[in-house]
C-alpha positions as MATLAB code, in Angstrom:
seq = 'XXXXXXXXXXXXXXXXXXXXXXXXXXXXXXXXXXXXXXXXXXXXXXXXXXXXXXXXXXXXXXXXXXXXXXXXXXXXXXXXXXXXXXXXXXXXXXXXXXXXXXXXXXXXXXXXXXXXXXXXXXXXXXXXXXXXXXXXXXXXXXXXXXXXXXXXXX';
ca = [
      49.836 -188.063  -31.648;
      49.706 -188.904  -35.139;
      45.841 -190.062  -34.709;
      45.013 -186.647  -32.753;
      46.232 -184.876  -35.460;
      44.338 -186.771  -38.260;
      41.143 -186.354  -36.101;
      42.124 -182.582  -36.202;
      42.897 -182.417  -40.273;
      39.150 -184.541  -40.692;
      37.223 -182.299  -38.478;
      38.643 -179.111  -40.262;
      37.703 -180.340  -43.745;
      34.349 -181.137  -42.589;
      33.704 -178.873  -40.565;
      34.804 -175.602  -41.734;
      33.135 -172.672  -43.268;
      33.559 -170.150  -46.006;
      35.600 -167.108  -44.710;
      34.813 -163.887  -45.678;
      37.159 -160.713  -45.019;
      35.892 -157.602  -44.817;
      37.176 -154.220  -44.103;
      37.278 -152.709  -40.901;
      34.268 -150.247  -41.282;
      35.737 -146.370  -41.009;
      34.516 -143.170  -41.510;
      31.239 -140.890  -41.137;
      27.648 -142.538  -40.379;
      24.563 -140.932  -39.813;
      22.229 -142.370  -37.388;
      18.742 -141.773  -36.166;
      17.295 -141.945  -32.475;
      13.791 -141.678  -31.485;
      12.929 -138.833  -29.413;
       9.415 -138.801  -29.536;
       6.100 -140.324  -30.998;
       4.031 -138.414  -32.769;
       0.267 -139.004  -33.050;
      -1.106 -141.356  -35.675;
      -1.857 -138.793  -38.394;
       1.310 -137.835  -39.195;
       2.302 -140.135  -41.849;
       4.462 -140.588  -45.127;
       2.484 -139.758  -48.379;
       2.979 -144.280  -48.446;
       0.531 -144.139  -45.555;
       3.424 -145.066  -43.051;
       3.861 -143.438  -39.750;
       6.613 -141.371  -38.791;
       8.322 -140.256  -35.516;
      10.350 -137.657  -33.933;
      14.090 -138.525  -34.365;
      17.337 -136.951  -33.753;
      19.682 -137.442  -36.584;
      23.463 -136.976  -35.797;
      27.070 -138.099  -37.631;
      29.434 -139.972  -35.777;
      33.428 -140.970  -36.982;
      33.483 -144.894  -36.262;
      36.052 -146.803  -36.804;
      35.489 -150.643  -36.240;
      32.062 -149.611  -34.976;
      33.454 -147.511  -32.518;
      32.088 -143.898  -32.577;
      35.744 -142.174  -31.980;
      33.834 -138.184  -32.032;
      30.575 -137.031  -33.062;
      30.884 -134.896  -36.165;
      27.048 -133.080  -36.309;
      25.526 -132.530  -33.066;
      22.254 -133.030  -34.410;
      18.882 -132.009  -35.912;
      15.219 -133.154  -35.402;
      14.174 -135.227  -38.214;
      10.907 -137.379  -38.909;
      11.416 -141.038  -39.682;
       9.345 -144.221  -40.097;
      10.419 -147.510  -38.001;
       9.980 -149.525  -41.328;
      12.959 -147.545  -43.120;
      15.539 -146.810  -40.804;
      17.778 -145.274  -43.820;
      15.249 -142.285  -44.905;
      14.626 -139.557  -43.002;
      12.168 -136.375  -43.414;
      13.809 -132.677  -43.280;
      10.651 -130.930  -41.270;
       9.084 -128.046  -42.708;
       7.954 -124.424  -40.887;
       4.530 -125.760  -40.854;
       4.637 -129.445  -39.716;
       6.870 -128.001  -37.171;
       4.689 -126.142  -35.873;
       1.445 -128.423  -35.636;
       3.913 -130.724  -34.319;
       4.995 -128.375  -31.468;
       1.118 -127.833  -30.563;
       0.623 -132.207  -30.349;
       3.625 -132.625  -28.210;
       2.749 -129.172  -26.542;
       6.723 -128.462  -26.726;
       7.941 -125.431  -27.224;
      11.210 -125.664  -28.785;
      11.964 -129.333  -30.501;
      15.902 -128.613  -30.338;
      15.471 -129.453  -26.103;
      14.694 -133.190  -27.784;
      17.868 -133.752  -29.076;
      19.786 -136.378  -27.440;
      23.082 -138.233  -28.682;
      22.862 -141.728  -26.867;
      25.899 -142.083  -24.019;
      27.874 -144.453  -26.173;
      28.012 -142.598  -29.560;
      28.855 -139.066  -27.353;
      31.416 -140.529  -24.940;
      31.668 -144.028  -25.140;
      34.024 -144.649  -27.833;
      36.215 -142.165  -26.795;
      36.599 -143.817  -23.641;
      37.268 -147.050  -25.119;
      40.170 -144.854  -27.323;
      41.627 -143.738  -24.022;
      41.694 -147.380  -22.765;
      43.036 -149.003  -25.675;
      46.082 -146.189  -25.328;
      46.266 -146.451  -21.711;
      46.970 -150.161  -21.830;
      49.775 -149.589  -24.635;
      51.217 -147.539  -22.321;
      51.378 -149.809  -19.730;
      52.300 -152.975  -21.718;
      55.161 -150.468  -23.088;
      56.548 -149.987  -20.042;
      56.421 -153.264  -18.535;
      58.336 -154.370  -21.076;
      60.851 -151.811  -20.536;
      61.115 -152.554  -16.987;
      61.415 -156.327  -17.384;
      63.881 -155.670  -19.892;
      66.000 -153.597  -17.285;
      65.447 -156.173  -14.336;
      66.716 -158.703  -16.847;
      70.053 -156.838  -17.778;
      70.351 -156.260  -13.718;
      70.256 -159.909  -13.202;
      73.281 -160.616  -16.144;
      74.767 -158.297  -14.516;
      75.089 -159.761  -11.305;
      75.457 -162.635  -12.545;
      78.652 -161.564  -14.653;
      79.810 -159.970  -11.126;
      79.874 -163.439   -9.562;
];
């Protein structure tokens, strides 16, 4: 025993890494999805190209989208810098409209399944099985006083 745990103590000082905590992540992120790609000549004034995205906020806790907070708009955005994002203006929009040959750019928006439903199904579920460890405890509790007092009876 007393060599298992010496082998145990070595290994951890050898072996172990730094730990870093961090905070559970919470609150109201913006994120971009691709919706289309536009032709090569639209590009950043840096000569980089830009797509068609739809840009939406999301509530996350833990990484968890819990609601959607802005249902969306259509933004441009290069692949090379996910965090910046182009506002479109009345003109761009509407050579844009004539390349995709679309007539209304607000049918493009689309919140990917997980960030519109699937935290709040994982919410439900984490509740749900609360619930249920809640009252199996209850009921083990009660089939435990039932058996003392039987028990007592005899």
């Amino acid at each position: 025993m007393k060599r298992i745990l010496f082998i145990l103590i070595v290994m951890a000082a050898f072996f172990t890494t730094e730990a870093q905590a961090r905070r559970i992540p919470v609150g109201e992120h913006q994120k971009i999805t691709k919706v289309a790609t536009l032709p090569e000549e639209y590009e950043t004034n840096d000569g980089l190209h830009v797509d068609l995205g739809c840009m939406y906020t999301v509530f996350e806790i833990a990484y968890i989208p819990v609601w959607t907070v802005d249902k969306g708009e259509i933004v441009c955005f290069t692949e090379q810098d996910k965090g910046s994002y182009y506002v479109i203006d009345p003109e761009t929009l509407s050579s844009i409209k004539a390349d995709l040959k679309i007539d209304d750019l607000n049918s493009l928006i689309h919140i990917p399944f997980w960030d519109a439903y699937g935290g709040k199904l994982v919410v439900i579920l984490i509740i749900l099985l609360i619930i249920i460890y809640r009252k199996g405890k209850k009921r083990m509790k009660r089939e435990e006083q039932a058996q003392n007092a039987e028990s007592a009876e005899s």
